[in-house]
PDB file of C-alpha atoms and ligand atoms in Angstrom:
ATOM      1  CA  MET H  22     420.914  80.803 240.802  1.00 45.00           C
ATOM      2  CA  GLU H  23     421.528  83.771 242.808  1.00 45.00           C
ATOM      3  CA  PHE H  24     425.221  84.486 244.374  1.00 44.00           C
ATOM      4  CA  ASN H  25     425.719  85.054 247.073  1.00 43.00           C
ATOM      5  CA  LYS H  26     428.543  85.537 248.897  1.00 42.00           C
ATOM      6  CA  THR H  27     429.339  81.231 249.259  1.00 36.00           C
ATOM      7  CA  ILE H  28     426.290  79.800 247.132  1.00 39.00           C
ATOM      8  CA  LEU H  29     424.816  79.783 243.972  1.00 43.00           C
ATOM      9  CA  ILE H  30     421.191  80.026 245.373  1.00 41.00           C
ATOM     10  CA  GLU H  31     418.554  78.655 241.948  1.00 46.00           C
ATOM     11  CA  ARG H  32     415.671  82.360 241.273  1.00 45.00           C
ATOM     12  CA  ASP H  33     412.574  81.190 239.781  1.00 49.00           C
ATOM     13  CA  ASP H  34     410.168  84.426 239.695  1.00 48.00           C
ATOM     14  CA  GLY H  35     407.033  82.967 238.329  1.00 50.00           C
ATOM     15  CA  ASP H  36     406.228  85.130 236.204  1.00 55.00           C
ATOM     16  CA  ALA H  37     407.964  86.035 232.217  1.00 58.00           C
ATOM     17  CA  THR H  38     409.927  90.017 232.737  1.00 66.00           C
ATOM     18  CA  LEU H  39     411.093  91.561 229.763  1.00 65.00           C
ATOM     19  CA  LEU H  40     414.774  91.691 229.900  1.00 68.00           C
ATOM     20  CA  GLU H  41     415.392  95.388 229.028  1.00 67.00           C
ATOM     21  CA  PRO H  42     418.193  96.853 226.426  1.00 64.00           C
ATOM     22  CA  GLY H  43     420.880  97.831 228.131  1.00 68.00           C
ATOM     23  CA  ARG H  44     420.950  94.270 231.240  1.00 78.00           C
ATOM     24  CA  TRP H  45     423.301  92.176 229.129  1.00 87.00           C
ATOM     25  CA  ALA H  46     422.720  88.510 229.947  1.00 90.00           C
ATOM     26  CA  THR H  47     424.824  85.757 228.741  1.00 94.00           C
ATOM     27  CA  PHE H  48     423.116  82.886 228.730  1.00 95.00           C
ATOM     28  CA  HIS H  49     424.293  79.159 229.977  1.00 96.00           C
ATOM     29  CA  CYS H  50     423.752  75.161 229.880  1.00 95.00           C
ATOM     30  CA  ARG H  51     421.997  73.850 232.275  1.00 94.00           C
ATOM     31  CA  GLN H  52     422.443  70.676 232.352  1.00 94.00           C
ATOM     32  CA  CYS H  53     426.838  72.009 232.649  1.00 95.00           C
ATOM     33  CA  ASN H  54     426.121  76.475 232.796  1.00 93.00           C
ATOM     34  CA  THR H  55     428.582  75.702 229.967  1.00 95.00           C
ATOM     35  CA  VAL H  56     428.030  79.813 228.337  1.00 96.00           C
ATOM     36  CA  LEU H  57     426.191  79.473 224.835  1.00 96.00           C
ATOM     37  CA  GLY H  58     425.997  83.005 224.071  1.00 95.00           C
ATOM     38  CA  ASP H  59     425.478  86.950 224.776  1.00 93.00           C
ATOM     39  CA  SER H  60     422.446  88.811 225.578  1.00 90.00           C
ATOM     40  CA  MET H  61     423.796  90.807 222.520  1.00 89.00           C
ATOM     41  CA  SER H  62     423.474  88.649 219.533  1.00 91.00           C
ATOM     42  CA  VAL H  63     419.598  88.019 220.918  1.00 90.00           C
ATOM     43  CA  CYS H  64     417.465  88.788 218.241  1.00 88.00           C
ATOM     44  CA  GLY H  65     414.464  87.683 219.758  1.00 88.00           C
ATOM     45  CA  GLU H  66     412.256  85.124 221.145  1.00 89.00           C
ATOM     46  CA  LEU H  67     410.341  81.853 218.930  1.00 90.00           C
ATOM     47  CA  LYS H  68     406.977  82.032 220.846  1.00 88.00           C
ATOM     48  CA  CYS H  69     405.041  78.697 218.354  1.00 89.00           C
ATOM     49  CA  LEU H  70     408.673  77.091 219.710  1.00 91.00           C
ATOM     50  CA  ASP H  71     409.361  78.503 222.486  1.00 92.00           C
ATOM     51  CA  SER H  72     413.423  79.631 222.008  1.00 94.00           C
ATOM     52  CA  ILE H  73     414.617  82.316 221.667  1.00 93.00           C
ATOM     53  CA  ILE H  74     416.669  83.428 218.664  1.00 94.00           C
ATOM     54  CA  PHE H  75     420.193  84.165 218.415  1.00 94.00           C
ATOM     55  CA  CYS H  76     421.483  85.672 215.619  1.00 93.00           C
ATOM     56  CA  GLY H  77     425.429  84.233 216.828  1.00 94.00           C
ATOM     57  CA  VAL H  78     426.661  81.942 219.364  1.00 96.00           C
ATOM     58  CA  THR H  79     430.162  80.928 221.424  1.00 96.00           C
ATOM     59  CA  ASP H  80     432.463  77.680 219.742  1.00 96.00           C
ATOM     60  CA  ASN H  81     430.761  75.999 222.195  1.00 96.00           C
ATOM     61  CA  VAL H  82     427.794  75.405 220.554  1.00 96.00           C
ATOM     62  CA  GLU H  83     428.179  72.371 217.604  1.00 96.00           C
ATOM     63  CA  VAL H  84     425.432  71.925 215.033  1.00 95.00           C
ATOM     64  CA  SER H  85     424.618  68.720 214.324  1.00 94.00           C
ATOM     65  CA  ARG H  86     425.408  67.219 211.024  1.00 92.00           C
ATOM     66  CA  GLU H  87     422.355  65.211 210.654  1.00 92.00           C
ATOM     67  CA  MET H  88     419.319  67.383 208.412  1.00 92.00           C
ATOM     68  CA  GLU H  89     416.321  66.305 209.614  1.00 91.00           C
ATOM     69  CA  CYS H  90     413.141  67.478 207.844  1.00 90.00           C
ATOM     70  CA  GLY H  91     410.074  68.559 210.906  1.00 87.00           C
ATOM     71  CA  ASN H  92     406.485  66.113 209.624  1.00 84.00           C
ATOM     72  CA  LYS H  93     404.213  67.440 212.006  1.00 85.00           C
ATOM     73  CA  GLY H  94     403.612  70.861 214.509  1.00 85.00           C
ATOM     74  CA  GLU H  95     405.658  74.151 214.158  1.00 86.00           C
ATOM     75  CA  LEU H  96     407.988  72.836 212.165  1.00 86.00           C
ATOM     76  CA  ALA H  97     406.293  70.608 209.309  1.00 89.00           C
ATOM     77  CA  ASN H  98     408.371  71.241 206.436  1.00 89.00           C
ATOM     78  CA  CYS H  99     411.589  72.625 207.898  1.00 91.00           C
ATOM     79  CA  ILE H 100     414.690  71.069 207.283  1.00 94.00           C
ATOM     80  CA  PHE H 101     416.937  71.945 210.454  1.00 94.00           C
ATOM     81  CA  SER H 102     419.622  70.430 212.641  1.00 96.00           C
ATOM     82  CA  SER H 103     420.152  70.457 216.420  1.00 96.00           C
ATOM     83  CA  LEU H 104     422.275  72.490 218.319  1.00 97.00           C
ATOM     84  CA  MET H 105     424.251  70.105 221.061  1.00 96.00           C
ATOM     85  CA  CYS H 106     426.368  71.790 223.860  1.00 96.00           C
ATOM     86  CA  GLY H 107     429.649  71.222 223.214  1.00 95.00           C
ATOM     87  CA  GLU H 108     430.930  70.571 226.407  1.00 95.00           C
ATOM     88  CA  CYS H 109     428.455  67.377 228.031  1.00 96.00           C
ATOM     89  CA  GLY H 110     426.865  66.428 225.262  1.00 94.00           C
ATOM     90  CA  CYS H 111     423.310  67.521 225.103  1.00 95.00           C
ATOM     91  CA  THR H 112     420.466  69.294 222.203  1.00 95.00           C
ATOM     92  CA  VAL H 113     419.706  72.134 223.338  1.00 96.00           C
ATOM     93  CA  GLY H 114     418.406  74.419 220.413  1.00 96.00           C
ATOM     94  CA  LYS H 115     418.043  73.541 216.140  1.00 95.00           C
ATOM     95  CA  VAL H 116     419.141  75.832 213.418  1.00 95.00           C
ATOM     96  CA  VAL H 117     416.512  76.189 209.863  1.00 94.00           C
ATOM     97  CA  HIS H 118     418.384  75.286 207.128  1.00 94.00           C
ATOM     98  CA  ALA H 119     414.776  75.689 205.280  1.00 92.00           C
ATOM     99  CA  ALA H 120     410.953  76.386 206.479  1.00 90.00           C
ATOM    100  CA  PRO H 121     407.522  77.752 205.867  1.00 89.00           C
ATOM    101  CA  GLN H 122     406.585  81.442 205.525  1.00 89.00           C
ATOM    102  CA  HIS H 123     405.766  81.640 209.093  1.00 85.00           C
ATOM    103  CA  LEU H 124     409.045  80.518 210.509  1.00 88.00           C
ATOM    104  CA  ALA H 125     410.672  82.801 207.870  1.00 86.00           C
ATOM    105  CA  ALA H 126     412.572  85.160 209.990  1.00 84.00           C
ATOM    106  CA  ALA H 127     413.956  81.940 212.066  1.00 87.00           C
ATOM    107  CA  ARG H 128     415.981  80.852 208.829  1.00 90.00           C
ATOM    108  CA  SER H 129     419.031  80.083 209.445  1.00 92.00           C
ATOM    109  CA  LEU H 130     419.239  81.647 212.803  1.00 94.00           C
ATOM    110  CA  PHE H 131     419.917  80.139 215.713  1.00 95.00           C
ATOM    111  CA  LEU H 132     417.014  78.400 218.096  1.00 95.00           C
ATOM    112  CA  LEU H 133     418.442  77.820 221.682  1.00 96.00           C
ATOM    113  CA  HIS H 134     414.666  76.140 223.477  1.00 95.00           C
ATOM    114  CA  LYS H 135     413.910  78.285 227.258  1.00 93.00           C
ATOM    115  CA  MET H 136     413.953  75.027 229.180  1.00 94.00           C
ATOM    116  CA  LEU H 137     417.847  74.282 228.501  1.00 95.00           C
ATOM    117  CA  VAL H 138     419.287  77.271 228.660  1.00 94.00           C
ATOM    118  CA  ALA H 139     419.643  79.164 231.924  1.00 93.00           C
ATOM    119  CA  CYS H 140     420.538  83.206 232.062  1.00 91.00           C
ATOM    120  CA  TYR H 141     422.731  85.120 233.359  1.00 92.00           C
ATOM    121  CA  VAL H 142     421.601  88.665 234.380  1.00 88.00           C
ATOM    122  CA  LEU H 143     425.066  90.713 235.077  1.00 87.00           C
ATOM    123  CA  ASP H 144     423.600  93.517 236.001  1.00 84.00           C
ATOM    124  CA  THR H 145     422.130  92.086 239.661  1.00 84.00           C
ATOM    125  CA  CYS H 146     424.766  88.392 238.627  1.00 86.00           C
ATOM    126  CA  SER H 147     422.317  86.648 238.973  1.00 85.00           C
ATOM    127  CA  MET H 148     421.065  82.558 237.383  1.00 88.00           C
ATOM    128  CA  VAL H 149     417.933  83.158 235.772  1.00 86.00           C
ATOM    129  CA  LYS H 150     415.260  80.014 234.169  1.00 86.00           C
ATOM    130  CA  ALA H 151     415.232  81.063 229.908  1.00 86.00           C
ATOM    131  CA  SER H 152     411.924  80.704 230.644  1.00 85.00           C
ATOM    132  CA  ALA H 153     411.268  83.289 233.515  1.00 82.00           C
ATOM    133  CA  LEU H 154     412.501  86.058 230.467  1.00 83.00           C
ATOM    134  CA  SER H 155     410.657  86.963 227.813  1.00 83.00           C
ATOM    135  CA  PHE H 156     413.959  88.853 224.773  1.00 83.00           C
ATOM    136  CA  GLU H 157     410.179  89.732 222.348  1.00 78.00           C
ATOM    137  CA  ILE H 158     411.236  93.144 220.487  1.00 73.00           C
ATOM    138  CA  LYS H 159     409.695  96.411 220.018  1.00 67.00           C
ATOM    139  CA  PRO H 160     407.587  96.958 216.555  1.00 66.00           C
ATOM    140  CA  LEU H 161     409.474  98.900 215.491  1.00 68.00           C
ATOM    141  CA  MET H 162     407.491 101.936 215.455  1.00 74.00           C
ATOM    142  CA  GLU H 163     407.225 102.184 219.307  1.00 74.00           C
ATOM    143  CA  SER H 164     410.832 102.277 219.032  1.00 70.00           C
ATOM    144  CA  ILE H 165     411.008 105.646 216.803  1.00 80.00           C
ATOM    145  CA  ASN H 166     407.925 107.230 218.433  1.00 83.00           C
ATOM    146  CA  GLU H 167     409.647 107.163 222.056  1.00 83.00           C
ATOM    147  CA  VAL H 168     413.119 108.161 221.040  1.00 84.00           C
ATOM    148  CA  ARG H 169     411.460 110.870 219.014  1.00 88.00           C
ATOM    149  CA  GLN H 170     409.966 111.849 221.765  1.00 90.00           C
ATOM    150  CA  GLN H 171     413.814 111.651 223.603  1.00 90.00           C
ATOM    151  CA  PHE H 172     414.494 114.265 220.529  1.00 90.00           C
ATOM    152  CA  GLU H 173     412.414 116.996 221.348  1.00 92.00           C
ATOM    153  CA  LEU H 174     412.852 117.388 225.710  1.00 93.00           C
ATOM    154  CA  TYR H 175     416.522 117.724 224.281  1.00 92.00           C
ATOM    155  CA  PHE H 176     414.916 120.371 221.597  1.00 92.00           C
ATOM    156  CA  ASP H 177     412.506 122.192 224.101  1.00 93.00           C
ATOM    157  CA  ASP H 178     415.942 122.476 226.444  1.00 93.00           C
ATOM    158  CA  MET H 179     418.399 124.045 223.378  1.00 93.00           C
ATOM    159  CA  LYS H 180     415.344 126.646 222.664  1.00 93.00           C
ATOM    160  CA  SER H 181     415.054 127.183 226.219  1.00 93.00           C
ATOM    161  CA  ARG H 182     418.815 127.213 227.175  1.00 93.00           C
ATOM    162  CA  LEU H 183     419.404 129.632 224.070  1.00 93.00           C
ATOM    163  CA  ALA H 184     416.796 131.627 225.159  1.00 93.00           C
ATOM    164  CA  GLU H 185     418.800 131.821 228.234  1.00 93.00           C
ATOM    165  CA  VAL H 186     422.159 132.750 227.012  1.00 93.00           C
ATOM    166  CA  ARG H 187     420.445 135.502 224.094  1.00 92.00           C
ATOM    167  CA  LYS H 188     418.804 137.380 227.364  1.00 92.00           C
ATOM    168  CA  ILE H 189     422.181 137.323 229.266  1.00 91.00           C
ATOM    169  CA  ARG H 190     424.065 138.891 225.590  1.00 89.00           C
ATOM    170  CA  SER H 191     421.507 140.972 225.553  1.00 89.00           C
ATOM    171  CA  LYS H 192     422.407 142.159 228.886  1.00 87.00           C
ATOM    172  CA  VAL H 193     426.473 142.319 228.475  1.00 85.00           C
ATOM    173  CA  ASP H 194     426.083 144.429 225.225  1.00 80.00           C
ATOM    174  CA  LYS H 195     423.881 147.467 226.702  1.00 74.00           C
TER     175      LYS H 195
HETATM  176 ZN1   ZN T 227     426.196  71.679 228.818  1.00 54.85          ZN
END
């Protein structure tokens, strides 16, 4: 949905676009728009369960007391509880308590199902389906290389400024 003076229009851009770092968003129940989480708590995406991984969610998310045991698909041999919207009672995701190695990274984290949540992107003031966005985290080495390149640019800039200052000082000293 997009705020357009008095109406909200739902946007569906087709292909998933990456929600880049620095772009803030809130996540809402698609049924009743209750706030479930924000982009500062997003740890990535679990494609095999079509879910966004959160390290924390709002108090509006209720964890079911009932623990389920998966017996097929990706959740085979997993113990998990459902996450529900505290406002409308809809299921919005899962929290995995115990899992085999392939889901080890998601243990004890909150998994909000992309099809069940909407995403409000703050800088564009637009509501988009979470399924239209990608929350993949770049590999750490890629991020380190980007930061290193930035530092090298700053360092070169500092060196040339220092050289200019030295040139001016030598003229003044004469
Ligand atoms: Zn709801």
